Short mmCIF file of C-alpha atoms and ligand atoms in Angstrom, two decimals:
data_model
loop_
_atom_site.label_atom_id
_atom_site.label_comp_id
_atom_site.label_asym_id
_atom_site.label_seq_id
_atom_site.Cartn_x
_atom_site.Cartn_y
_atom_site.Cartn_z
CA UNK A 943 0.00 0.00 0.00
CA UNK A 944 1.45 3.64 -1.17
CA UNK A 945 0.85 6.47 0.49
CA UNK A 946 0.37 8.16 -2.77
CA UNK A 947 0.31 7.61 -6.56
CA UNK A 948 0.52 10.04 -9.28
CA UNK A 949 -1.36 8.46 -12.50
CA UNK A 950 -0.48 9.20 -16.03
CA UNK A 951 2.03 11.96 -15.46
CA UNK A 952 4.54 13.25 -17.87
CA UNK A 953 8.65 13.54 -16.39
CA UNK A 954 10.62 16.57 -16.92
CA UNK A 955 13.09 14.47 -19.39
CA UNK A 956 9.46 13.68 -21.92
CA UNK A 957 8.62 9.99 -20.38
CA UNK A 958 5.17 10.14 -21.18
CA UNK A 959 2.05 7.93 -19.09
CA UNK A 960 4.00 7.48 -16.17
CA UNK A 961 2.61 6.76 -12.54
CA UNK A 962 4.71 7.89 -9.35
CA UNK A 963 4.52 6.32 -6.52
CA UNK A 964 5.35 7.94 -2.79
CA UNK A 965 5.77 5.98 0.78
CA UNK A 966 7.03 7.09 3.87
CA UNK A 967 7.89 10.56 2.01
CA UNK A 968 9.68 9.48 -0.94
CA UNK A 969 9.67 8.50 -4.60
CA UNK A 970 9.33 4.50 -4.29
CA UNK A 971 8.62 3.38 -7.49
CA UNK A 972 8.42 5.32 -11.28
CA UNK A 973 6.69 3.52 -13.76
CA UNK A 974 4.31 2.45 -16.33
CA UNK A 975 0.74 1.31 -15.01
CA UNK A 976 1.57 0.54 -11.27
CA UNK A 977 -1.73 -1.54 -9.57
CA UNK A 978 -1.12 -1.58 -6.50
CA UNK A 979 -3.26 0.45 -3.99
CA UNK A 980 -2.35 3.91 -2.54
CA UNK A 981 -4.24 5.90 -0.09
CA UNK A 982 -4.35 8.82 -2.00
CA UNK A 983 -4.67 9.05 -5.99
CA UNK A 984 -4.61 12.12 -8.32
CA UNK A 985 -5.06 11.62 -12.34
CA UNK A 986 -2.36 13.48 -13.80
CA UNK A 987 -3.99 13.63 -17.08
CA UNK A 988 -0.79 13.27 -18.96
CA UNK A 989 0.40 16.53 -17.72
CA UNK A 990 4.54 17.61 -16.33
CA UNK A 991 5.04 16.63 -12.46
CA UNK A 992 7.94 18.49 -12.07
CA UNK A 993 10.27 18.96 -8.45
CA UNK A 994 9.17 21.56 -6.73
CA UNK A 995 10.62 25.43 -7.74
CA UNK A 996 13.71 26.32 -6.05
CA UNK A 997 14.23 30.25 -5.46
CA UNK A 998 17.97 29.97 -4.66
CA UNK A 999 17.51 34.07 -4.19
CA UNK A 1000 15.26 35.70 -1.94
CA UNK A 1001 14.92 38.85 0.83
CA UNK A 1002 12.01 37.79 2.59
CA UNK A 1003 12.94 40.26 5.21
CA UNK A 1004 11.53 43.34 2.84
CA UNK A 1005 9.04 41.14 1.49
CA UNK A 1006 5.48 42.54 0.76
CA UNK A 1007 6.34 45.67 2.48
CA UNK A 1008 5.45 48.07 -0.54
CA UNK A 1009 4.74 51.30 0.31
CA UNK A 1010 6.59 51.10 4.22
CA UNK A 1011 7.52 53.75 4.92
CA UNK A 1012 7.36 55.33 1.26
CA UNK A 1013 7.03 54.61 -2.37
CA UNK A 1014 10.85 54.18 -4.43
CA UNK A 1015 10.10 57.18 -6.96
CA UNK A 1016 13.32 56.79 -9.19
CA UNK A 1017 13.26 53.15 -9.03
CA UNK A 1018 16.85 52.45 -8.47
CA UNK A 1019 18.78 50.45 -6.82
CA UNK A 1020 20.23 53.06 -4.59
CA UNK A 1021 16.84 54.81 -3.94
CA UNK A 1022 16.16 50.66 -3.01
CA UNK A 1023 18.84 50.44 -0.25
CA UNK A 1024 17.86 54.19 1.34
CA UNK A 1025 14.16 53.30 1.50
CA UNK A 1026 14.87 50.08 2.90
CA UNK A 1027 17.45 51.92 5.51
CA UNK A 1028 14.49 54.19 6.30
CA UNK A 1029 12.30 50.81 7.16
CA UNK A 1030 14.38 49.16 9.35
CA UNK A 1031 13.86 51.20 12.61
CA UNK A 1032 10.41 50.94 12.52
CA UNK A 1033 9.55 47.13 11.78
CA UNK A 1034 8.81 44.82 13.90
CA UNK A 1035 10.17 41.28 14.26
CA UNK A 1036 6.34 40.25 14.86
CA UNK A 1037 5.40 42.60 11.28
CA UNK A 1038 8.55 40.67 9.29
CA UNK A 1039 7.27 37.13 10.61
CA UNK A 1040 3.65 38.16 9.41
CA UNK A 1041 4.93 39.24 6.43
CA UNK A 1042 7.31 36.41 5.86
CA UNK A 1043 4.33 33.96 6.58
CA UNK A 1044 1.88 35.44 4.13
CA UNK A 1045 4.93 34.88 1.35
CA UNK A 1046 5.62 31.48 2.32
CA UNK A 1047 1.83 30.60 1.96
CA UNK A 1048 1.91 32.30 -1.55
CA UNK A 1049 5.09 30.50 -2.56
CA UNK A 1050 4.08 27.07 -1.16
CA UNK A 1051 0.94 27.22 -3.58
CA UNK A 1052 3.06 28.07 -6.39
CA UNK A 1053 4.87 24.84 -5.95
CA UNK A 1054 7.73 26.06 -4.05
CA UNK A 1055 9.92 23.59 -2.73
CA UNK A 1056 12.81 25.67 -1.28
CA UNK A 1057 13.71 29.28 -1.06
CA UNK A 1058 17.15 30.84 -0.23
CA UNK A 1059 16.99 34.22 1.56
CA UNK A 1060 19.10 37.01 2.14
CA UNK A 1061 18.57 38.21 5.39
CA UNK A 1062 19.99 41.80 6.39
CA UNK A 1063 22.64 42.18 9.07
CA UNK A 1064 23.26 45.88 9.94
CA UNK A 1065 20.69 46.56 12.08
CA UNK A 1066 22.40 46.29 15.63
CA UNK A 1067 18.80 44.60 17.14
CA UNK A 1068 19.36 41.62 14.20
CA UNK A 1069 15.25 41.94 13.89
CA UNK A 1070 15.20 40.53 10.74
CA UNK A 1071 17.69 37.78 11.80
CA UNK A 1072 15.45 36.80 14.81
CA UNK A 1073 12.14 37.09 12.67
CA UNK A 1074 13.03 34.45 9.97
CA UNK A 1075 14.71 31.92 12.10
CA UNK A 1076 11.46 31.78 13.64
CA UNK A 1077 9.84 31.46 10.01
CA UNK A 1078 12.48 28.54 8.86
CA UNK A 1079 11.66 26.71 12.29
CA UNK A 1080 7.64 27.48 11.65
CA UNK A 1081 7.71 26.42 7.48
CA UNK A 1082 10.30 23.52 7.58
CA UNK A 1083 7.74 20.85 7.02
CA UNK A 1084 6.48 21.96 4.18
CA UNK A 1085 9.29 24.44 2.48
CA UNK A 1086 13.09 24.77 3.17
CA UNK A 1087 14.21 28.25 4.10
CA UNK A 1088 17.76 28.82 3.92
CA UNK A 1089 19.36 32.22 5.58
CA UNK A 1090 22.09 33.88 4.26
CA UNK A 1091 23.95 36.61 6.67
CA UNK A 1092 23.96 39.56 4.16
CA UNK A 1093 25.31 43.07 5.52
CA UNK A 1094 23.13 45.44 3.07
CA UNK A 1095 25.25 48.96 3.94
CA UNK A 1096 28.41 47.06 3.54
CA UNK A 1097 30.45 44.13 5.62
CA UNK A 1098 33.27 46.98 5.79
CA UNK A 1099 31.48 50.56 5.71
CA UNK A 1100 28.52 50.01 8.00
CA UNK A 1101 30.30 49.92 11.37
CA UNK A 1102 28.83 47.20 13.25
CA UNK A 1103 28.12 44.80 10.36
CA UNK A 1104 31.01 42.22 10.31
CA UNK A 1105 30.20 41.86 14.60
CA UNK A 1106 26.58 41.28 13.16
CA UNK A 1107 27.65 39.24 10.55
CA UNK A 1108 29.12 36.49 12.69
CA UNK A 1109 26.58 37.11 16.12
CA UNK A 1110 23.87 36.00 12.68
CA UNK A 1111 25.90 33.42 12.10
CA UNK A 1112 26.32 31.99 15.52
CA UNK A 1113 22.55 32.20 16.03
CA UNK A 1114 21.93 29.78 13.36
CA UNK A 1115 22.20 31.45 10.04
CA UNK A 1116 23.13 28.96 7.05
CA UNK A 1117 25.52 30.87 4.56
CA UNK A 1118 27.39 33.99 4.33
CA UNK A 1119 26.50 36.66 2.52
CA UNK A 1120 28.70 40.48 1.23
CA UNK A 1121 27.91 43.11 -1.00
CA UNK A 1122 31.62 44.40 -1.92
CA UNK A 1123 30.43 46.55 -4.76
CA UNK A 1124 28.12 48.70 -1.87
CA UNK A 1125 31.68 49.22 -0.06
CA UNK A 1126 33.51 52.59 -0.01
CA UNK A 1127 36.66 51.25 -2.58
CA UNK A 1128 37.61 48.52 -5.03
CA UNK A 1129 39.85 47.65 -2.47
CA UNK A 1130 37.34 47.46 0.36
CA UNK A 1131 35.09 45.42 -1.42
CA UNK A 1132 37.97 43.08 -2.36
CA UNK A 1133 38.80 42.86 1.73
CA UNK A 1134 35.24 42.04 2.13
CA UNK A 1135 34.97 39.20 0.08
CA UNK A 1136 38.22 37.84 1.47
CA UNK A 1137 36.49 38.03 5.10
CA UNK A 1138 33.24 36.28 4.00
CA UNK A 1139 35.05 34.06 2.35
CA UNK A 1140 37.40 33.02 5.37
CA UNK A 1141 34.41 33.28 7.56
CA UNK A 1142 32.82 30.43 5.59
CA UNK A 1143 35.52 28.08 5.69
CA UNK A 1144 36.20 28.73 9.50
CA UNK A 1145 32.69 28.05 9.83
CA UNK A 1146 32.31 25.24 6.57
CA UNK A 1147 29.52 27.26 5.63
CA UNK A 1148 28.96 28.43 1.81
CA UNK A 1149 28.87 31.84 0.14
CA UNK A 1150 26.57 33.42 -1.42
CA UNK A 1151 27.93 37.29 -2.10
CA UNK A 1152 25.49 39.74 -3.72
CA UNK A 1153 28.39 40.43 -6.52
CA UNK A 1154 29.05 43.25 -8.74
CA UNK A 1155 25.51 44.55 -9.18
CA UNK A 1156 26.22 47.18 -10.72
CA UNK A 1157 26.68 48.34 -14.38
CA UNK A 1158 30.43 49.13 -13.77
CA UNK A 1159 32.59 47.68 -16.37
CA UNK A 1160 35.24 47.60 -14.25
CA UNK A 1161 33.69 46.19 -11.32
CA UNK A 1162 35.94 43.10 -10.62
CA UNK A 1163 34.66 41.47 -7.12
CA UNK A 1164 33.74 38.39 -9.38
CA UNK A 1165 37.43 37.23 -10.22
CA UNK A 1166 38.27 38.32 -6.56
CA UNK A 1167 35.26 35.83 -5.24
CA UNK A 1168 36.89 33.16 -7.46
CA UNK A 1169 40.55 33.71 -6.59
CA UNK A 1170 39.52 33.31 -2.53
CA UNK A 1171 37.37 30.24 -3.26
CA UNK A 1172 40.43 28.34 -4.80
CA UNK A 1173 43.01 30.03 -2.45
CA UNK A 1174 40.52 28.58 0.54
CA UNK A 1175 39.63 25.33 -0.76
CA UNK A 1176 35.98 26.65 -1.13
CA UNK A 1177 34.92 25.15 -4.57
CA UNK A 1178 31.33 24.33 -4.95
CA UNK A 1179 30.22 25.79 -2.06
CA UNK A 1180 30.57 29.86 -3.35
CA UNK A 1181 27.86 31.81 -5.54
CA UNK A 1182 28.17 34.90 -7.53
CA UNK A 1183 24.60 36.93 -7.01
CA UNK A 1184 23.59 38.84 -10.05
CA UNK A 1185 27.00 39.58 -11.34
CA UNK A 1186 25.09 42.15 -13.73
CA UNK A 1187 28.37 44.32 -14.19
CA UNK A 1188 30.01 41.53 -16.45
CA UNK A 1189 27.11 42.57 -18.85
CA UNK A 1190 28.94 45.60 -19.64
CA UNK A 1191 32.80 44.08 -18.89
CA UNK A 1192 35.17 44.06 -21.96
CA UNK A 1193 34.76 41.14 -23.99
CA UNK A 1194 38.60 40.37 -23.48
CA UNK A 1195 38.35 40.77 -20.14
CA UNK A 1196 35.51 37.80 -19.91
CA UNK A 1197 37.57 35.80 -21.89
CA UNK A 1198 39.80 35.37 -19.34
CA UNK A 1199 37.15 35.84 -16.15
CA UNK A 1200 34.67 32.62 -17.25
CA UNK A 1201 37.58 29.59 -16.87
CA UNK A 1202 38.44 31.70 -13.76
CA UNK A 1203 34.69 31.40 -12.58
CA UNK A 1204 34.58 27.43 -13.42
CA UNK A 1205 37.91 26.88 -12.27
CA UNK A 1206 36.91 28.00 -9.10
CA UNK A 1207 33.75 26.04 -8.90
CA UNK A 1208 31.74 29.37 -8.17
CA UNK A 1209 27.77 29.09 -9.24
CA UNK A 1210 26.29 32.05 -10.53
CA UNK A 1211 22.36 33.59 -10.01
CA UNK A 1212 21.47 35.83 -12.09
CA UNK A 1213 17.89 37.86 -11.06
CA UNK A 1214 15.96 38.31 -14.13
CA UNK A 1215 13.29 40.52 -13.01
CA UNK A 1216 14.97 42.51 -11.19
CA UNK A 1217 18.48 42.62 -13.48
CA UNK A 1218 15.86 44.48 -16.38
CA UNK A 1219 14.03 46.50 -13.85
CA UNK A 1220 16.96 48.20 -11.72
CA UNK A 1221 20.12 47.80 -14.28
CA UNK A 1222 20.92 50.29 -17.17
CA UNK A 1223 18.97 53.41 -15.35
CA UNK A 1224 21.96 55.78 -16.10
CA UNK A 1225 22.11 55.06 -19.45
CA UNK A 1226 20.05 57.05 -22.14
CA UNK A 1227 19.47 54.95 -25.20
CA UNK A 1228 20.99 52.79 -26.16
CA UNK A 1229 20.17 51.30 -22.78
CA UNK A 1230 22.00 48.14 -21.39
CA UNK A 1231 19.91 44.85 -20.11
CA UNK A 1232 22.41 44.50 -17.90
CA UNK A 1233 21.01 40.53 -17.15
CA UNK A 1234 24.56 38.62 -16.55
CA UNK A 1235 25.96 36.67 -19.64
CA UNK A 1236 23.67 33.36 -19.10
CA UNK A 1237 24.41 30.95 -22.16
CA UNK A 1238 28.27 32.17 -22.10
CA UNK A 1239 28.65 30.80 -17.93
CA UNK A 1240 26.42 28.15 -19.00
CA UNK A 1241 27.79 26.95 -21.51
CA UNK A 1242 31.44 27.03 -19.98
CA UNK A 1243 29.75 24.88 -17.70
CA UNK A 1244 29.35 27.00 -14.70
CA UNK A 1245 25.53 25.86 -12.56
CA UNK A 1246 23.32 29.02 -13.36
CA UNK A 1247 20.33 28.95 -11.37
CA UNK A 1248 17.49 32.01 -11.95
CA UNK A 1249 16.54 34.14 -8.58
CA UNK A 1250 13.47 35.88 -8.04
CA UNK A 1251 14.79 38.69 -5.42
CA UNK A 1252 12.38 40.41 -4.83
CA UNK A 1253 8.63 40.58 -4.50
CA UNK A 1254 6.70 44.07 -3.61
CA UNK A 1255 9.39 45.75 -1.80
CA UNK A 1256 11.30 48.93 -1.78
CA UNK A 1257 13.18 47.20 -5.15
CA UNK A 1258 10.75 45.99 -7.04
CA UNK A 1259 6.41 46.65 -6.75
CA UNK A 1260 5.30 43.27 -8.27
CA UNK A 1261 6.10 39.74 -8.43
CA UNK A 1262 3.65 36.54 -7.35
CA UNK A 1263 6.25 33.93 -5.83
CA UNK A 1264 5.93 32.60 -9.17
CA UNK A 1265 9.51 31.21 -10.50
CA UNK A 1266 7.52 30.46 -14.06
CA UNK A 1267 7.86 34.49 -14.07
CA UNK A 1268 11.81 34.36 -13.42
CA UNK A 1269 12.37 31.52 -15.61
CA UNK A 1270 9.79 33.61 -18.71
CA UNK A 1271 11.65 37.25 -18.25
CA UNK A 1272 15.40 35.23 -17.92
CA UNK A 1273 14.38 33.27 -21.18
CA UNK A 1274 13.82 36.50 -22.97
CA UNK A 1275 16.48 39.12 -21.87
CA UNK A 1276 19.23 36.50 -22.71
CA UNK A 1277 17.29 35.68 -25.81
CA UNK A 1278 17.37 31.93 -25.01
CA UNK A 1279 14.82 31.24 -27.92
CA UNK A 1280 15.58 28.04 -29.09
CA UNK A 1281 14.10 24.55 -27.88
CA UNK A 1282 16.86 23.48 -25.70
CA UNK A 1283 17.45 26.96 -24.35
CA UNK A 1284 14.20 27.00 -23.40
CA UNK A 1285 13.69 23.86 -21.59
CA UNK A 1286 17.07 24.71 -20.38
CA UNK A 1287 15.35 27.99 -18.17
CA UNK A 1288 12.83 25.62 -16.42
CA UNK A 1289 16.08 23.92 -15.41
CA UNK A 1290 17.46 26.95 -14.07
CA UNK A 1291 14.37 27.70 -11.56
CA UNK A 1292 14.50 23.62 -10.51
CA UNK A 1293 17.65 21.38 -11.26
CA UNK A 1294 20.30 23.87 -10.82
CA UNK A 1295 19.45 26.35 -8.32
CA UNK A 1296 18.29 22.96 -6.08
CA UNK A 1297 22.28 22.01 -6.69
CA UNK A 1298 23.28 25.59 -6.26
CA UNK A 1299 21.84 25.72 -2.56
CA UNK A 1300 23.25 21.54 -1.91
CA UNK A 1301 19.38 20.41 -1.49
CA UNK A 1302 19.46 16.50 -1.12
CA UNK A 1303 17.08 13.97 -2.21
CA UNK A 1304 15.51 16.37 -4.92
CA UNK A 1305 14.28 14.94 -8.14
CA UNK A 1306 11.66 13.27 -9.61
CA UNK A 1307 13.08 9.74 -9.50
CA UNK A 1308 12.62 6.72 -7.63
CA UNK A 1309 14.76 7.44 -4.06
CA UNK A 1310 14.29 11.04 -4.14
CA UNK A 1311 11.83 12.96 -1.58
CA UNK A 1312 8.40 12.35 -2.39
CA UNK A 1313 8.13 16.24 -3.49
CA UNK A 1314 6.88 17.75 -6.84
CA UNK A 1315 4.60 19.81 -8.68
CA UNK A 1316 1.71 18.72 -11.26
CA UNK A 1317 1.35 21.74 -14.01
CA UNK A 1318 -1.24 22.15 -16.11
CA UNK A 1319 1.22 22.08 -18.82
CA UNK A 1320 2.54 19.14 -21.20
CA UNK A 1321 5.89 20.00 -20.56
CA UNK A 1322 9.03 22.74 -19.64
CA UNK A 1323 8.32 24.87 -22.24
CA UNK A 1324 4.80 24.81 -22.21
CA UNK A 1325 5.09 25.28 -18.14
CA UNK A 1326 7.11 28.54 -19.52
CA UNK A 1327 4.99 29.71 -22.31
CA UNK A 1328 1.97 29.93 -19.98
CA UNK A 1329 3.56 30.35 -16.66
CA UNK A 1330 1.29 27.11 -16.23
CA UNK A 1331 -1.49 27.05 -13.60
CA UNK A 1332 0.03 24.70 -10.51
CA UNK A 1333 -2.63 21.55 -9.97
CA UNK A 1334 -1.25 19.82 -7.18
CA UNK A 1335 2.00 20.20 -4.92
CA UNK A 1336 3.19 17.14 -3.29
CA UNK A 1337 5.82 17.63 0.10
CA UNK A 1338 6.69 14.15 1.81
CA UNK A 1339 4.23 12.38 -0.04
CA UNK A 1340 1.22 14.34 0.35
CA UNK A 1341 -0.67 16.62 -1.00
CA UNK A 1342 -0.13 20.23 0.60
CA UNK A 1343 -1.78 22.14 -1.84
CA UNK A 1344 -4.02 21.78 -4.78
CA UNK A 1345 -6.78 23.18 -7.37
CA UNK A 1346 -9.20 22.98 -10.05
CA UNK A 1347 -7.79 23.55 -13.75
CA UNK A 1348 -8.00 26.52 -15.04
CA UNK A 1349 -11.13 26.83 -17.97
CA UNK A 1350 -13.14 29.85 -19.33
CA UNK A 1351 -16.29 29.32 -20.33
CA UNK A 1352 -16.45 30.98 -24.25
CA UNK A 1353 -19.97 32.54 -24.69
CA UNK A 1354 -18.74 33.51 -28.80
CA UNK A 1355 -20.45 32.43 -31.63
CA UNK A 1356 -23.23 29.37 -32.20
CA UNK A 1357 -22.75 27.40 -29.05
CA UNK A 1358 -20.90 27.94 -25.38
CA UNK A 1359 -17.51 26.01 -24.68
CA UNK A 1360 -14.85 25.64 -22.77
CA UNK A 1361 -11.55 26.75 -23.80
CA UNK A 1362 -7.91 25.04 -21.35
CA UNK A 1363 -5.13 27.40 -22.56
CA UNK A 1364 -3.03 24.59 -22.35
CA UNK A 1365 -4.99 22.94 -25.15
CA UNK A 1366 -5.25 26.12 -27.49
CA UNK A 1367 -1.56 25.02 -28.85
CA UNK A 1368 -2.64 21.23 -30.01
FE1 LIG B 1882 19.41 40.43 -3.67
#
């Protein structure tokens, strides 16, 4: 007797009329017409089960606080950080676990399996520290949450941040964050990355350094990030964050920086939405993307995994926990048009940021945790193309969230009917 069986489902790598089976929270059998009984079913109807959505890039500290204390007017970056300097003060850790709560719920339903957050270090009371190690504790049966240590005013120029840094740390926070191009010099940010950097392998922690998010073209924290991963024996445990400036580097100048990057082992996560919202707001026309070079890391072979960021905060006013979003607006600004590109970005919001944070168990294959997603979608691209409608989401073998498909009824013409999106394509 299963716990649960998925009929007639279709596998990220095509496998069509496939039935997963779960007990005792994982993936015990994949195959073709399984019999046995299960004590829950759901018909797949032929459609992708995919693992869950991983958000390998996050501030669910600022999260759904539009509006506190003030609007961003320019809509920059910098205008970001000051508004978000203003909010601090005045939050509470009860209004940042609310907050953090009502995201979670959002995300969870959008078939989120696992969500990497930065969590903001220089405020001396470590509010936001406190606040979502009570949310990881609360969500862990149902969605990991993964902390980063991230000093937003600067590891070096805010005063008190490193002491913050490592008190964040000690209190249970997973990874260690920087921001060295928010630092007062080239030089400082260079010391800062060499700090987080050492921190993390005192610690064996991994990195994760909000890198070079800026549209400098001579912004070079990237190859210092990868020259203190190999110098501390750090590789495949660091990660570049947006790394938007090496949109605008010299082309020489990458030429030599990408084998540096994979040589290092350093993963990269670029933030789509955010990348074309904030980058390129100094320029006139012609106006930069300023999205990091995707297919060029990618294809040296460095993991690229797609971020959300942000999600109506002093950054960025929209956003629905939806990593169908990240993986649509990524597809387009790197102009990733062709089949395998495509299926390639639905990899980047599952497969790769899942190995970019060290999940275990994840996969849709007999052994792995019994967690995935049923879209209402035939497969990646599809998923992509319609940001697909989320039918069921599976955590430990049951069902923590699920709907109806989505239909309109068409009043047009001779006779009423029902149109499926997902059908108008066949
Ligand atoms: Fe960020």
């Amino acid at each position: 007797m299963f716990d649960l069986i998925a009929k007639n489902a279709t596998l990220p790598d095509g496998q069509t009329g496939m039935d997963i089976a779960c007990k005792d929270g994982k993936i015990a059998a994949i195959e073709a017409g399984i019999t046995a009984e299960a004590k829950d079913v759901i018909d797949a109807g032929g459609n992708l089960v995919s693992p869950p959505f991983i958000d390998p890039h996050f501030h669910m500290d600022a999260t759904l606080s539009l509006g506190r204390p003030r609007m961003n007017v320019s809509g920059t970056l910098l205008e970001g950080i000051a508004l978000w300097g203003e909010l601090k003060p005045v939050q509470t850790v009860d209004e940042i676990v609310e907050r953090a709560m009502r995201y979670c719920d959002l995300a969870v339903s959008k078939g989120m399996g696992a969500i990497r957050s930065h969590v903001d270090t220089c405020d001396d009371t470590l509010k936001g520290v406190e606040a979502l190690l009570e949310v990881r504790d609360k969500v862990k049966d149902y969605l990991d949450l993964q902390l980063v240590a991230f000093p937003q005013d600067g590891l070096l120029r805010s005063p008190t941040a490193l002491e913050n840094t490592k008190r964040a740390l000690d209190l249970g926070v997973d990874v260690v964050g920087g921001i060295p191009h928010f630092e007062r010099t080239m030089a400082d940010g260079a010391q800062s990355v060499r700090i987080s950097c050492e921190l993390a392998a005192e610690r064996g922690l991994m990195v994760d350094v909000h890198c070079d998010e800026s549209d400098d073209p001579l912004s070079r924290h990237i190859e210092t990030l990868a020259y203190e991963t190999q110098r501390l024996g750090l590789q495949g445990r660091v990660t570049g964050s947006h790394l938007t400036s090496m949109h605008s580097m010299d082309n020489y100048y990458v030429s030599k920086l990408i084998p540096l990057i994979l040589e290092a082992g350093v993963h990269a996560i670029p933030n789509p939405l955010i990348n074309i919202m904030l980058q390129g707001r100094h320029d006139s026309y012609p106006k930069r993307r300023g999205q990091t070079r995707v297919p060029e890391l990618r294809d040296a072979g460095v993991t690229v995994g797609f971020g959300s960021d942000c999600m109506m905060d002093p950054w960025y006013s929209l956003g629905k926990a939806d990593m169908l979003d990240v993986a649509f607006m990524g597809l387009h600004v790197a102009q990733l048009s062709s089949r395998a590109d495509m299926a390639w970005c639905f990899d980047a919001v599952t497969v790769n940021s899942a190995q970019i944070m060290g999940l275990e168990g994840y996969g849709v294959e007999t052994g792995c945790n019994a967690n995935f997603v049923l879209l209402q979608a035939k497969d990646k691209i599809e998923a992509i193309r319609l940001r697909a409608h989320r039918l069921a989401v599976v955590r430990q073998g049951k069902i923590i969230a699920r709907s109806q498909p989505v239909k309109t009824e068409l009043l047009t013409g001779d006779a009423a009917r029902s149109l499926d999106e997902a059908q108008t394509a066949t």
